[in-house]
Short mmCIF file of C-alpha atoms and ligand atoms in Angstrom, two decimals:
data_model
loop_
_atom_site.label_atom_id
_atom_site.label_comp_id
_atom_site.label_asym_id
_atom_site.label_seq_id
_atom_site.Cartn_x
_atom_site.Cartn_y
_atom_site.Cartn_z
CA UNK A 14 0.00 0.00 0.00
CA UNK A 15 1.18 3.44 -0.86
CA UNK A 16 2.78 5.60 2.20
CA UNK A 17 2.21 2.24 4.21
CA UNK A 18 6.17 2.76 4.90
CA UNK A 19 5.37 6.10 6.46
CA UNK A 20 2.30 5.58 8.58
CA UNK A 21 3.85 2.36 10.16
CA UNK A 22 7.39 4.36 11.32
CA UNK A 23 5.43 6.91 13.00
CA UNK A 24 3.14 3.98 14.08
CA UNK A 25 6.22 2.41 15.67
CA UNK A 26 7.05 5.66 17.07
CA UNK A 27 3.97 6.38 18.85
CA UNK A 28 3.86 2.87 20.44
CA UNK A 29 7.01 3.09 21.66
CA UNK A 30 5.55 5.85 23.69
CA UNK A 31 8.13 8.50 22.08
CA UNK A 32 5.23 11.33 21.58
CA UNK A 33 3.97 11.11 25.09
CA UNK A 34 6.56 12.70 27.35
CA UNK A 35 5.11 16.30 28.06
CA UNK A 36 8.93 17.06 27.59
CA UNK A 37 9.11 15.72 24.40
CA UNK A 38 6.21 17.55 23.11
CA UNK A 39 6.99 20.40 24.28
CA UNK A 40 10.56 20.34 22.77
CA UNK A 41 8.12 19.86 19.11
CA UNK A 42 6.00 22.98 20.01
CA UNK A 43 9.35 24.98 20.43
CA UNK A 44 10.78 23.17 17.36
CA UNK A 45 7.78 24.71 15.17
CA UNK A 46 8.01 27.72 16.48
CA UNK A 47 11.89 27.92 15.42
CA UNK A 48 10.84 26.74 12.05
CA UNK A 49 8.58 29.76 11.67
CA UNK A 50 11.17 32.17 12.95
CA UNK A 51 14.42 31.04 11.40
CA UNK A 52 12.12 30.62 8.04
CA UNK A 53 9.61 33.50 7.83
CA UNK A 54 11.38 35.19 4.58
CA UNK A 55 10.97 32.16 3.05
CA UNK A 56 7.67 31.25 4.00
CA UNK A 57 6.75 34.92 2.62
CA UNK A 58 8.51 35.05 -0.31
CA UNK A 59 6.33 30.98 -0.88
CA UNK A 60 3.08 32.31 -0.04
CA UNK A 61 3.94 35.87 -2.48
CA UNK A 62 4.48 33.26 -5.21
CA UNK A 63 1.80 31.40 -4.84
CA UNK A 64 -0.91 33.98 -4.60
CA UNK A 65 0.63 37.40 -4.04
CA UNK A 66 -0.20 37.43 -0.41
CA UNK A 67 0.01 40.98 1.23
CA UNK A 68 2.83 41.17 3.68
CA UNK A 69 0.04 43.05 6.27
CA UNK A 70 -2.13 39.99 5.71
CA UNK A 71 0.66 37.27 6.14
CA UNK A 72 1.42 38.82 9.30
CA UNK A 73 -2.22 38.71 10.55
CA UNK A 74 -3.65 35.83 9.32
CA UNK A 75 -0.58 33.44 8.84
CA UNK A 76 2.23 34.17 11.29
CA UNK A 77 0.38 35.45 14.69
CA UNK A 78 -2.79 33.42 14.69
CA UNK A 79 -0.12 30.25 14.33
CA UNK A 80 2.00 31.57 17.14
CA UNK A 81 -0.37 32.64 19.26
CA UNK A 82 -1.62 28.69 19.01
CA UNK A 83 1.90 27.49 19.90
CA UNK A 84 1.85 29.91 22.96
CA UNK A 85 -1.57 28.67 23.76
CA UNK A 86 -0.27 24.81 24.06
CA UNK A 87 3.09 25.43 25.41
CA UNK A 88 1.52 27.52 28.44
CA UNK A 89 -1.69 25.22 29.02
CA UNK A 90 -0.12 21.81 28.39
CA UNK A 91 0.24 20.92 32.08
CA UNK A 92 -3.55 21.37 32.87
CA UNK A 93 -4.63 19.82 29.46
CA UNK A 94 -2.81 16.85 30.15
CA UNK A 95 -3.75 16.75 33.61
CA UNK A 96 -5.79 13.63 34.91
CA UNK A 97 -9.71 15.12 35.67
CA UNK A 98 -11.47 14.01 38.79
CA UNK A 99 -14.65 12.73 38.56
CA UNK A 100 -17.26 11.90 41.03
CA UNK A 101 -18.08 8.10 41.83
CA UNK A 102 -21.17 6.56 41.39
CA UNK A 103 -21.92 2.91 42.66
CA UNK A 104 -20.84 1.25 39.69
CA UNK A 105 -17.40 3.12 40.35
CA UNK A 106 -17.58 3.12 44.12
CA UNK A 107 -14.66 0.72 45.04
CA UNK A 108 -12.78 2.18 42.00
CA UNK A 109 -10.07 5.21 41.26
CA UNK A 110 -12.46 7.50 39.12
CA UNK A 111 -10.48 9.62 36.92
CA UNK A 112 -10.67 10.94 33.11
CA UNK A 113 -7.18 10.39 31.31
CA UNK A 114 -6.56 12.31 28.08
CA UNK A 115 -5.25 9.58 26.11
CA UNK A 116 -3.37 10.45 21.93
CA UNK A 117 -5.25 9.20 19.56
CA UNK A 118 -2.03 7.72 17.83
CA UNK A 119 -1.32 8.41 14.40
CA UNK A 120 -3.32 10.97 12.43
CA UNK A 121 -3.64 12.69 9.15
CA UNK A 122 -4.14 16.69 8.50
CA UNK A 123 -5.57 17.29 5.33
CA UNK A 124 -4.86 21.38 4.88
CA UNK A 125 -6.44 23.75 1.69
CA UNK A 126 -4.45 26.35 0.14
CA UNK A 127 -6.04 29.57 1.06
CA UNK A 128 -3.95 29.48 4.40
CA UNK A 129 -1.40 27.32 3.50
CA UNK A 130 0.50 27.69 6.64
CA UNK A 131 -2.23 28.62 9.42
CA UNK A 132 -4.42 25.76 8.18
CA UNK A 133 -1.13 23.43 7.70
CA UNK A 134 0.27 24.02 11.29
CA UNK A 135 -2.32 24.88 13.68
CA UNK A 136 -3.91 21.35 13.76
CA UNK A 137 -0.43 19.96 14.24
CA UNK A 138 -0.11 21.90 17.16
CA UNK A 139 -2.61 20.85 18.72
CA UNK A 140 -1.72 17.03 17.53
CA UNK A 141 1.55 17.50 19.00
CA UNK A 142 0.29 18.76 22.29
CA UNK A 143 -1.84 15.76 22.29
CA UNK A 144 0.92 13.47 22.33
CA UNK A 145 0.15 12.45 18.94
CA UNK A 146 2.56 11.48 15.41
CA UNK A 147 1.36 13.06 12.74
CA UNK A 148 1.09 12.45 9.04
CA UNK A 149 0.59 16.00 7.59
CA UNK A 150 -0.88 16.25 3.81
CA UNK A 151 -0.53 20.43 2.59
CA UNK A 152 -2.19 21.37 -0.59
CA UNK A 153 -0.69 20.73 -3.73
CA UNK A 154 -2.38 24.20 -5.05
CA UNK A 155 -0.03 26.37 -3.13
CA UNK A 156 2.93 24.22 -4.36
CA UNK A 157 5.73 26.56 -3.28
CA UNK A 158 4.26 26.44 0.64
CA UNK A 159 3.70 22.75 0.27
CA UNK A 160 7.46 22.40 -0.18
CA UNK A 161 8.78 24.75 2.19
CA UNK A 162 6.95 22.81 4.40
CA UNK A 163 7.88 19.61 3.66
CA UNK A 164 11.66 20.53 3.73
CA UNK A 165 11.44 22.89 6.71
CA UNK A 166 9.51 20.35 9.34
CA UNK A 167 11.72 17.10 8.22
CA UNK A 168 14.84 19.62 9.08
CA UNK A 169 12.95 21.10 12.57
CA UNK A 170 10.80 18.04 14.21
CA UNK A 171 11.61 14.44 14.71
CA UNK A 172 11.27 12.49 11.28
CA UNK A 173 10.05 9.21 13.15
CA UNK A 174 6.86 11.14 14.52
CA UNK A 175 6.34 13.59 12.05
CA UNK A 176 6.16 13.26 8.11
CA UNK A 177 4.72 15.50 5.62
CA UNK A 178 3.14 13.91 2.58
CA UNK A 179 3.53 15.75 -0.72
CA UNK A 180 -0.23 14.47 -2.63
CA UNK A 181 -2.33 15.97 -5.26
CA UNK A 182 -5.92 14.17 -5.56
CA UNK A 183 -4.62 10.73 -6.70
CA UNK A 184 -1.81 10.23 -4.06
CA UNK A 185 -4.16 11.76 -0.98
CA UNK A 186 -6.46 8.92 -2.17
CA UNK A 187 -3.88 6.49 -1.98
CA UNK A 188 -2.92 7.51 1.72
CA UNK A 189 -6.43 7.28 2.60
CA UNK A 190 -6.23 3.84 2.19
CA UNK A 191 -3.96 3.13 5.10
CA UNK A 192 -5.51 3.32 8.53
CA UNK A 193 -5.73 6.48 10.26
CA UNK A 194 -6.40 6.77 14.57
CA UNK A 195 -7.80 10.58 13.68
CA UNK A 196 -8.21 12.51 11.01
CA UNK A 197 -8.72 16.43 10.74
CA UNK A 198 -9.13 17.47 7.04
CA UNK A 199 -9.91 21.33 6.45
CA UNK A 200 -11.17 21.85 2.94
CA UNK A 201 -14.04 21.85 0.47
CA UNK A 202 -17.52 19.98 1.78
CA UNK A 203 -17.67 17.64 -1.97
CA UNK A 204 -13.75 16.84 -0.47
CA UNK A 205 -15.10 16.42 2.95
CA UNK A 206 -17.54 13.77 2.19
CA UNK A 207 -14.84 11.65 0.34
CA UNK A 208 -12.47 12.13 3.43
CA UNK A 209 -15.89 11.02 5.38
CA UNK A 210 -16.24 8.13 3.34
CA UNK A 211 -12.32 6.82 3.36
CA UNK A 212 -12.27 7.24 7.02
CA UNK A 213 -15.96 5.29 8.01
CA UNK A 214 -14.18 2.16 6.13
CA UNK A 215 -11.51 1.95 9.61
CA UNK A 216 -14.05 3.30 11.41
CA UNK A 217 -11.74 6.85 12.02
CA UNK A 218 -13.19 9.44 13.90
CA UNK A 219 -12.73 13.03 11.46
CA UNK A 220 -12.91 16.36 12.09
CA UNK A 221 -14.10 18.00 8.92
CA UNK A 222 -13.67 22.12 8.59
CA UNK A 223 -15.63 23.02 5.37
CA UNK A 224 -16.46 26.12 3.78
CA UNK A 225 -20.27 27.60 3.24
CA UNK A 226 -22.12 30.37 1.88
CA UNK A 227 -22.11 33.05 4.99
CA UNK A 228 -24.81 35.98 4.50
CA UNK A 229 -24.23 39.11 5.67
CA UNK A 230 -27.36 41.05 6.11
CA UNK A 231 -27.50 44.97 6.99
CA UNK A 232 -30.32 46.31 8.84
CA UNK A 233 -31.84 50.07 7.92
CA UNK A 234 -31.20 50.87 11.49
CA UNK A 235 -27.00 50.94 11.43
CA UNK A 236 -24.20 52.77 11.02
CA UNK A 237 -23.89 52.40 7.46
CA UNK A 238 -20.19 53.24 6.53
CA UNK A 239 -18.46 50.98 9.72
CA UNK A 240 -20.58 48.18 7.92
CA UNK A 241 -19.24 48.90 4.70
CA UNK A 242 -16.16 49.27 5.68
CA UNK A 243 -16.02 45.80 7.86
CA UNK A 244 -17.73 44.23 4.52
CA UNK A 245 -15.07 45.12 2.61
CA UNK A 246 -12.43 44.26 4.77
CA UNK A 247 -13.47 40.68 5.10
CA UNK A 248 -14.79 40.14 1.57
CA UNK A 249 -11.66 41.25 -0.46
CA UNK A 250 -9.16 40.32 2.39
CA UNK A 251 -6.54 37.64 0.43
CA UNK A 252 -9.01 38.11 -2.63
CA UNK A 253 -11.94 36.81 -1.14
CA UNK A 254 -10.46 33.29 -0.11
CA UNK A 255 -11.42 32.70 2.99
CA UNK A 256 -13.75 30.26 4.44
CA UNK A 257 -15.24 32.57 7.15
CA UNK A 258 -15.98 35.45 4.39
CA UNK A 259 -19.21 37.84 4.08
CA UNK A 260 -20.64 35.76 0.79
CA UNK A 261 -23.35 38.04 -0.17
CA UNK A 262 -25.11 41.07 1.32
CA UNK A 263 -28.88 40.96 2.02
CA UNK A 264 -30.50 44.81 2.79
CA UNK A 265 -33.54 46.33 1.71
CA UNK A 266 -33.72 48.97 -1.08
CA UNK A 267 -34.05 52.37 1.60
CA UNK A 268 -30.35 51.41 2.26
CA UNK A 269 -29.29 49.79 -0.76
CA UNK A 270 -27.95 52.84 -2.78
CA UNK A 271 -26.29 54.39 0.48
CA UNK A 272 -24.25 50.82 1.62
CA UNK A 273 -23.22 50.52 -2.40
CA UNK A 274 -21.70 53.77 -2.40
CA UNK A 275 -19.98 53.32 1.30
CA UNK A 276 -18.79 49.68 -0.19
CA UNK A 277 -17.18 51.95 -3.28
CA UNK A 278 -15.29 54.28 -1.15
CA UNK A 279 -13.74 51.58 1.39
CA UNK A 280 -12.58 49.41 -1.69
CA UNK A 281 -11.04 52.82 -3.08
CA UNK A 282 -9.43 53.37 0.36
CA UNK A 283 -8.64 50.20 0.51
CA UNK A 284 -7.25 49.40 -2.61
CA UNK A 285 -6.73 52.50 -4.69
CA UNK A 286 -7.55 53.88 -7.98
CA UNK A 287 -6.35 50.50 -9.59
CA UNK A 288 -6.58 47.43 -7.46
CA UNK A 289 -4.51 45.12 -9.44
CA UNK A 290 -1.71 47.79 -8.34
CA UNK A 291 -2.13 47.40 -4.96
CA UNK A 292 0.24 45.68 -2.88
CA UNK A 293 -2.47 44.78 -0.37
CA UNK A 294 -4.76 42.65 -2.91
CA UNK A 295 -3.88 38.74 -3.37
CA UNK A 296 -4.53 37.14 -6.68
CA UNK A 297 -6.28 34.05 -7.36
CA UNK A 298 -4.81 30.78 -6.43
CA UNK A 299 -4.64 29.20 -9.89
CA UNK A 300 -6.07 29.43 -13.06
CA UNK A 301 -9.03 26.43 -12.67
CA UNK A 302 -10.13 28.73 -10.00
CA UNK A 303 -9.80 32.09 -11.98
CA UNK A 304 -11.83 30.35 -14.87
CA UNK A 305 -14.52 29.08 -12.02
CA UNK A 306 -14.76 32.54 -10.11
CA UNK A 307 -14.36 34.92 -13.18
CA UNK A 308 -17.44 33.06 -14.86
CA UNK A 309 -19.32 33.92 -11.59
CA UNK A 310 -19.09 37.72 -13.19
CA UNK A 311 -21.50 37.00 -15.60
CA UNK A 312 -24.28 36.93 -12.86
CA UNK A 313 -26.39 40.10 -12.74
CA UNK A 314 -25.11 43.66 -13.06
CA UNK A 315 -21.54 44.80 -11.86
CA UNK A 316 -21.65 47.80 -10.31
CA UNK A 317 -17.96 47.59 -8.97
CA UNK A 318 -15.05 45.99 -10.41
CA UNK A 319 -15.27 43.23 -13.14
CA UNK A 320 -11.74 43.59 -14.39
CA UNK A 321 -9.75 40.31 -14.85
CA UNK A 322 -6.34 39.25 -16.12
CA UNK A 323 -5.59 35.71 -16.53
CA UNK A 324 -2.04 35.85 -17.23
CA UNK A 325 -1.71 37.33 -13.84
CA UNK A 326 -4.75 35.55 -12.01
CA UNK A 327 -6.04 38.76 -10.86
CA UNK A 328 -9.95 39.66 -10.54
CA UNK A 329 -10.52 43.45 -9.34
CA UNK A 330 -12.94 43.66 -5.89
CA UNK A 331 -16.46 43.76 -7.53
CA UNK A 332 -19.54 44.14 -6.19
CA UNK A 333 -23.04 42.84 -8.38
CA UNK A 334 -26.46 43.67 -7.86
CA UNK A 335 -29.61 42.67 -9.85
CA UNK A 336 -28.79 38.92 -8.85
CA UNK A 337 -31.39 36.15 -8.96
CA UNK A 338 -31.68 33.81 -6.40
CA UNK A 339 -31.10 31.06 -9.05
CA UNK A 340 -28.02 32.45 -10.72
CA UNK A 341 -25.13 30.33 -10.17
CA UNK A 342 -23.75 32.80 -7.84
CA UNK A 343 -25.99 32.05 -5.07
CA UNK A 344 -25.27 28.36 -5.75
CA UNK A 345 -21.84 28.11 -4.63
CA UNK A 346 -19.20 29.34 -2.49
CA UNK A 347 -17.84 32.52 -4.39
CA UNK A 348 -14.49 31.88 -2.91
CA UNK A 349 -13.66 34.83 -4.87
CA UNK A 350 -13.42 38.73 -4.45
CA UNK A 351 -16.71 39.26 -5.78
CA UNK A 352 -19.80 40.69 -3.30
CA UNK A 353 -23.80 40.18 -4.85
CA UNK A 354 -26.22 42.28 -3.14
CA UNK A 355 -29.45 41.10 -2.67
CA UNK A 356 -32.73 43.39 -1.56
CA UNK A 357 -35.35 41.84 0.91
CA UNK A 358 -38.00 43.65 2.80
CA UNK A 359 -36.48 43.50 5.75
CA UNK A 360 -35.31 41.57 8.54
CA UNK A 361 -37.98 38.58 8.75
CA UNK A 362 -37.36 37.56 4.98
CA UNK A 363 -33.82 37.97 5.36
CA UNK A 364 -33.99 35.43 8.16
CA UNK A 365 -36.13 33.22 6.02
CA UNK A 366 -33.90 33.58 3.13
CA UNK A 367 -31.01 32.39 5.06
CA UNK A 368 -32.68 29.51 6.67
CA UNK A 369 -33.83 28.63 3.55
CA UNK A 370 -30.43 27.77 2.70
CA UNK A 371 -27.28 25.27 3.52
CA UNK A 372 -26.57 25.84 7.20
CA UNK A 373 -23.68 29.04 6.16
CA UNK A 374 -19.98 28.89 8.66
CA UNK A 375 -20.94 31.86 9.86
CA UNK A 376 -23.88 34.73 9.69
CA UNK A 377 -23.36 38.88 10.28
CA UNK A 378 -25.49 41.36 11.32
CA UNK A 379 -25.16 44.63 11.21
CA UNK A 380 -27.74 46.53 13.18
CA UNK A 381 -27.74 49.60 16.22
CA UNK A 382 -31.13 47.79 16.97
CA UNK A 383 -30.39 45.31 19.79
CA UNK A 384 -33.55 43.57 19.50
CA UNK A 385 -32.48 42.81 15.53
CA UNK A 386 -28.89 41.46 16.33
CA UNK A 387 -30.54 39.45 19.67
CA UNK A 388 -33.64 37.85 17.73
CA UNK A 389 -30.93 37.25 14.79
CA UNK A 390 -29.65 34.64 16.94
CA UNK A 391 -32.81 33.36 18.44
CA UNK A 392 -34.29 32.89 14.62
CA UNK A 393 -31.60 31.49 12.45
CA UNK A 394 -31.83 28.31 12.67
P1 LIG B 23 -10.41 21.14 -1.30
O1 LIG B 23 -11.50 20.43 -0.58
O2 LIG B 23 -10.42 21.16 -2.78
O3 LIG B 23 -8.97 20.58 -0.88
C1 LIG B 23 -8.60 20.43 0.47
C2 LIG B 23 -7.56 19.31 0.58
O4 LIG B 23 -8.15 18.09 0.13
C3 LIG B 23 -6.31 19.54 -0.26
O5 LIG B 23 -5.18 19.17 0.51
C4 LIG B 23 -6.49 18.62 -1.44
O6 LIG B 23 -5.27 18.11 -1.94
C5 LIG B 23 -7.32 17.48 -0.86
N1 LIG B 23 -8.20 16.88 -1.86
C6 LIG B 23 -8.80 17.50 -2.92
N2 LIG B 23 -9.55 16.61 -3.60
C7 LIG B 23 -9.41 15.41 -2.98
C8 LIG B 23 -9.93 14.11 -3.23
N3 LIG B 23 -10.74 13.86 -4.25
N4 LIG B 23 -9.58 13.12 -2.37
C9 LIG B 23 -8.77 13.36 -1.33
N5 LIG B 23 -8.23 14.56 -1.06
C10 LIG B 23 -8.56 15.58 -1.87
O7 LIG B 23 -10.44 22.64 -0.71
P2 LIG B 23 -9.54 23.86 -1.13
O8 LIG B 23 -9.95 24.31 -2.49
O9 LIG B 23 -8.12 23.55 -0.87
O10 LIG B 23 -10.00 24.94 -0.03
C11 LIG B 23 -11.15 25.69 -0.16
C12 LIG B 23 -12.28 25.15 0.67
O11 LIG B 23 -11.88 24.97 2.02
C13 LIG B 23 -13.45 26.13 0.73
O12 LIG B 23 -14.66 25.42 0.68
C14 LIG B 23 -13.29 26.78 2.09
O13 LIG B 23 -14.47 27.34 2.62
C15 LIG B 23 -12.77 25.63 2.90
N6 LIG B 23 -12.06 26.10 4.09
C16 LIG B 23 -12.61 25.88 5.33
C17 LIG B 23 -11.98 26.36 6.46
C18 LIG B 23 -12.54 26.16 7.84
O14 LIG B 23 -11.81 26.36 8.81
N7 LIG B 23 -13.78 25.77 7.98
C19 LIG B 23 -10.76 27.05 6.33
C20 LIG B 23 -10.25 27.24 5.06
C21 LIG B 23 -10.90 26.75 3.94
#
């Protein structure tokens, strides 16, 4: 079987008891850490190659979420790994009741490309501080990350509990055939329910982190421009490629016109007179997903935006209105820097419209109206 060589030396590793030490894992923790310290150039000048990520963005979104994780572990580890008392019952009466946190043993991270790094090592933290070895599988899509990480973490943690597999679609579907104790995949939800199925045949328990469509719906009573300005900022941030981004924009019509021309001004503030300029604005990851996102455009009416260069995989910030609720931009993830904005009457269709739909990652509301953002919660369901 393919990789079977790999899984069964870390395999050997973990039941040798070599990941369980607290020592040992915390000598890993500080062994990533170094890796992103004595590397970061390199891991910038990767990610600028593979998508033009902005330095500002990088910082935020790849470096400091990743070591405030490692920080996290290496201060709590003690009282994670801690034995829990429990109460006794009379089953457990003449017993020693206690809850050990066992490792799972070996297990696989399956990472996307839109956060190459973040997504890559933030699960293998917290597989490390688990006591765990870990098989870790980057994205082939951001090719020049997926080999700075493969060289960097054989060089930086111990090859015998750690191994990174280098795996477009056919080889990840050959390492799914070995058995896994865990496995955390991060990624599309069509990907998610082949990882579901690969993993139900050795009965593996998964964590799956998919993506969604997340509506973002602006009440009349709000202040107009901070919205805007917060839309815009999460929508266009690295190009629109991010799981957790605004997806479309429900308002009525009364504030339609007014949140268009606030979105206008904070992509100009943003982004300048020419985006595509801009050192701040990513670029697509690859040309499949130019094509797929860039034939989104064709959906309603661009107000904003539209421009597109292939050769460069850029698509300006754009913003559409007129959309249908059938056209295929309300079908799928945009993924993408584009924004449709969609009137309702108000807030009770806009809740049915979005319960109508896919359960989304995440839902905002922007409203001054406490009883909107409280019910919000209460009514979505
Ligand atoms: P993807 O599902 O295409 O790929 C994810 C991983 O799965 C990659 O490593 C890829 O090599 C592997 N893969 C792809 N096809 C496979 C197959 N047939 N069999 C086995 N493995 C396969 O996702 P992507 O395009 O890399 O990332 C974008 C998606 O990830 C979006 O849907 C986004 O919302 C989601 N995402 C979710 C989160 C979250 O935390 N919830 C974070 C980032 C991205």
């Amino acid at each position: 079987m393919a990789y079977e060589e790999t899984v069964n030396r870390l395999r050997s590793s973990f039941r040798e008891g070599k990941t369980r030490p607290l020592q040992f894992r915390i000598s890993q923790l500080k062994a990533l850490n170094k890796f992103v310290e004595e590397n970061k150039e390199q891991i910038l000048e990767s990610l600028k190659k593979d998508m033009k990520k902005p330095l500002f963005e990088v910082e935020l979104s790849e470096f400091s979420l990743l070591k405030s994780e490692i920080n996290l572990a290496l201060n709590n580890l003690t009282t994670w790994t801690a034995d829990e008392h429990v109460s006794k019952n009379l089953v457990t009466a003449l017993d020693s009741a206690f809850i050990r946190k066992e490792p799972f043993g070996v297990v696989l991270i399956i990472s996307p490309w839109n956060y190459p790094v973040n997504l890559s090592l933030i699960p293998l933290v917290g597989a490390i501080a688990a006591g765990n070895c870990a098989v870790l599988k980057p994205s082939e899509m951001s090719q020049n990350t997926e080999k700075l990480l493969a060289d960097g973490l054989s060089r930086y943690l111990d090859k015998d509990c750690f191994a990174v597999v280098l795996a477009g679609v056919e080889g990840t579907t050959r390492l799914l055939e070995n058995k896994f104790d865990y496995i955390f995949f991060t990624g599309s939800p069509n990907v998610g329910r082949i990882i579901m199925m690969a993993a139900a045949k050795h009965l593996t328990p998964v964590t799956l982190e998919l993506g969604g469509k997340n509506p973002c719906y602006v009440h009349d009573e709000c202040d107009i421009k901070n919205a805007a300005r917060r839309i815009a900022w999460a929508r266009y941030f690295n190009a629109g490629q991010i799981c957790l981004a605004p997806d479309y924009v429900l308002c009525s019509d009364h504030i339609k016109e007014k949140l268009l021309s606030e979105l206008q001004s904070s992509i100009h503030e943003f982004y300048g007179e020419d985006p595509k300029q801009s050192p701040d604005f990513a670029r697509i990851i690859s040309v499949q997903h130019f094509k797929r996102v860039s034939a989104l455009l064709a959906c309603g009416k661009i107000v904003t935006g539209g421009q597109t260069d292939e050769s460069e995989k850029y698509i300006a910030p754009t913003i559409l209105v007129d959309v249908k609720e059938s056209d295929p931009v309300m079908q799928e993830e945009i993924f993408g820097p584009i924004l449709p904005i969609l009137t309702v009457s108000g807030f009770d269709e806009a809740i049915n419209f979005i319960n109508d739909r896919e359960k989304p990652l995440a839902a905002y509301v922007f409203s001054s109206n406490s009883q909107v953002s409280s019910c919000c919660v209460c009514d979505m369901s």
